[in-house]
C-alpha cells in the first residue's frame, strides 16, 4: 500500500481519498476493452450486439452538448454495433465514454495506439483545448510521439521507478526542431547505458523461472510469474 501523503493529487492522496474518483475530479482512461477467457484465449475483445450510441447515452448526468461534440471529434457513427467494430472504432467509443464527464485531472495511458493519424490529431487538439479553456490537467503516458511537439506544457521522464526529469516544454529546444522522438530516444539510450554499466559490477545470479501459485487460466500448466500470461487488474 502506498503511504498516505507520498503522492498528492489536488491536495489529496488518490490511494486513500475516494472522493477524487467518486466525484470525477480525478479520471483515468487506459487499457483495452478485453478479457481472458478460459480455454478460448487471452485479450479477447469485449463484444455485444449493442449500438454505440446506447452505451454513450448510458452515462448519466452528462452535458448533451459535450456528448455531441465528443461524438463529432472522435468521428463515431452512433449506429456502430459493438460486436462488429474494429479495434480503432472500439477505442473511439471507449474514449468518448471516458471523456463525457468533466474532470480536474485526467490520466491517459497509451490511449491512441489504435487510432489513425487524423483520429489521434483530432483527439489531441480537443484535449489541448480542454486544458486551455477549463484549466484542467492531463497527464499522458505514451510511446507515440508523432506530432506532439506543440502539445505538452511539460515533459517528464520516468525510469526505474524514479522521475529522472520534469521540466517545462520550453526547456527542450528539440521540440521547436520537431525532434521529440530524438529527445526521448536519447533519454532511453542513456538510461540503457547506465543500466548496462551497473550490471557489469553486480554478481550474476543463476537463471530461474518464478512461477505463480496455481495454474494458468484454462490451461493445465503453471504460469510464469510476471510473464505475458500474468494478468494484472487495477
mmCIF file of N, CA and C in Angstrom, residues 52-74 76 96-97 99-101 126:
data_model
loop_
_atom_site.group_PDB
_atom_site.id
_atom_site.type_symbol
_atom_site.label_atom_id
_atom_site.label_comp_id
_atom_site.label_asym_id
_atom_site.label_seq_id
_atom_site.Cartn_x
_atom_site.Cartn_y
_atom_site.Cartn_z
ATOM 1 N N UNK A 52 -23.468 1.716 -30.432
ATOM 2 C CA UNK A 52 -22.523 2.597 -29.760
ATOM 3 C C UNK A 52 -23.243 3.719 -29.026
ATOM 4 N N UNK A 53 -24.274 4.280 -29.635
ATOM 5 C CA UNK A 53 -24.987 5.407 -29.014
ATOM 6 C C UNK A 53 -25.695 4.977 -27.742
ATOM 7 N N UNK A 54 -26.120 3.716 -27.654
ATOM 8 C CA UNK A 54 -26.776 3.242 -26.438
ATOM 9 C C UNK A 54 -25.791 3.221 -25.278
ATOM 10 N N UNK A 55 -24.555 2.805 -25.540
ATOM 11 C CA UNK A 55 -23.529 2.804 -24.498
ATOM 12 C C UNK A 55 -23.182 4.235 -24.087
ATOM 13 N N UNK A 56 -23.058 5.109 -25.076
ATOM 14 C CA UNK A 56 -22.692 6.506 -24.787
ATOM 15 C C UNK A 56 -23.797 7.200 -23.997
ATOM 16 N N UNK A 57 -25.046 6.976 -24.396
ATOM 17 C CA UNK A 57 -26.173 7.590 -23.693
ATOM 18 C C UNK A 57 -26.403 6.972 -22.314
ATOM 19 N N UNK A 58 -25.775 5.829 -22.064
ATOM 20 C CA UNK A 58 -25.933 5.172 -20.776
ATOM 21 C C UNK A 58 -25.211 5.877 -19.638
ATOM 22 N N UNK A 59 -24.317 6.805 -19.970
ATOM 23 C CA UNK A 59 -23.619 7.588 -18.946
ATOM 24 C C UNK A 59 -24.527 8.744 -18.540
ATOM 25 N N UNK A 60 -24.909 8.790 -17.280
ATOM 26 C CA UNK A 60 -25.884 9.780 -16.824
ATOM 27 C C UNK A 60 -25.224 11.098 -16.425
ATOM 28 N N UNK A 61 -26.080 12.098 -16.286
ATOM 29 C CA UNK A 61 -25.672 13.423 -15.815
ATOM 30 C C UNK A 61 -24.537 14.001 -16.658
ATOM 31 N N UNK A 62 -24.728 13.979 -17.968
ATOM 32 C CA UNK A 62 -23.726 14.475 -18.912
ATOM 33 C C UNK A 62 -24.319 15.642 -19.700
ATOM 34 N N UNK A 63 -23.512 16.640 -19.973
ATOM 35 C CA UNK A 63 -23.932 17.771 -20.789
ATOM 36 C C UNK A 63 -24.183 17.282 -22.224
ATOM 37 N N UNK A 64 -25.409 17.426 -22.740
ATOM 38 C CA UNK A 64 -25.724 16.953 -24.092
ATOM 39 C C UNK A 64 -24.810 17.563 -25.169
ATOM 40 N N UNK A 65 -24.432 18.827 -24.993
ATOM 41 C CA UNK A 65 -23.563 19.471 -25.968
ATOM 42 C C UNK A 65 -22.164 18.864 -25.954
ATOM 43 N N UNK A 66 -21.688 18.510 -24.755
ATOM 44 C CA UNK A 66 -20.375 17.867 -24.654
ATOM 45 C C UNK A 66 -20.420 16.484 -25.308
ATOM 46 N N UNK A 67 -21.512 15.749 -25.091
ATOM 47 C CA UNK A 67 -21.665 14.438 -25.718
ATOM 48 C C UNK A 67 -21.644 14.568 -27.235
ATOM 49 N N UNK A 68 -22.408 15.526 -27.755
ATOM 50 C CA UNK A 68 -22.470 15.738 -29.201
ATOM 51 C C UNK A 68 -21.105 16.102 -29.763
ATOM 52 N N UNK A 69 -20.389 16.966 -29.044
ATOM 53 C CA UNK A 69 -19.067 17.399 -29.503
ATOM 54 C C UNK A 69 -18.091 16.225 -29.550
ATOM 55 N N UNK A 70 -18.106 15.385 -28.534
ATOM 56 C CA UNK A 70 -17.183 14.242 -28.499
ATOM 57 C C UNK A 70 -17.485 13.250 -29.619
ATOM 58 N N UNK A 71 -18.735 13.022 -29.896
ATOM 59 C CA UNK A 71 -19.101 12.120 -30.991
ATOM 60 C C UNK A 71 -18.560 12.656 -32.312
ATOM 61 N N UNK A 72 -18.598 13.987 -32.482
ATOM 62 C CA UNK A 72 -18.077 14.590 -33.706
ATOM 63 C C UNK A 72 -16.549 14.538 -33.742
ATOM 64 N N UNK A 73 -15.907 14.884 -32.638
ATOM 65 C CA UNK A 73 -14.439 14.894 -32.588
ATOM 66 C C UNK A 73 -13.872 13.506 -32.852
ATOM 67 N N UNK A 74 -14.499 12.487 -32.260
ATOM 68 C CA UNK A 74 -13.995 11.120 -32.389
ATOM 69 C C UNK A 74 -14.565 10.400 -33.610
ATOM 70 N N UNK A 76 -17.550 9.208 -34.445
ATOM 71 C CA UNK A 76 -18.261 7.978 -34.087
ATOM 72 C C UNK A 76 -19.590 7.919 -34.825
ATOM 73 N N UNK A 96 -14.745 8.216 -25.859
ATOM 74 C CA UNK A 96 -15.922 9.072 -25.743
ATOM 75 C C UNK A 96 -16.575 8.896 -24.382
ATOM 76 N N UNK A 97 -16.776 7.664 -23.970
ATOM 77 C CA UNK A 97 -17.406 7.393 -22.675
ATOM 78 C C UNK A 97 -16.543 7.914 -21.534
ATOM 79 N N UNK A 99 -14.519 10.434 -21.568
ATOM 80 C CA UNK A 99 -14.386 11.896 -21.577
ATOM 81 C C UNK A 99 -15.709 12.637 -21.413
ATOM 82 N N UNK A 100 -16.812 11.906 -21.287
ATOM 83 C CA UNK A 100 -18.118 12.551 -21.218
ATOM 84 C C UNK A 100 -18.250 13.486 -20.026
ATOM 85 N N UNK A 101 -17.724 13.066 -18.885
ATOM 86 C CA UNK A 101 -17.832 13.896 -17.686
ATOM 87 C C UNK A 101 -16.570 14.734 -17.525
ATOM 88 N N UNK A 126 -8.535 18.338 -29.140
ATOM 89 C CA UNK A 126 -9.629 18.501 -28.185
ATOM 90 C C UNK A 126 -9.094 18.555 -26.758
#
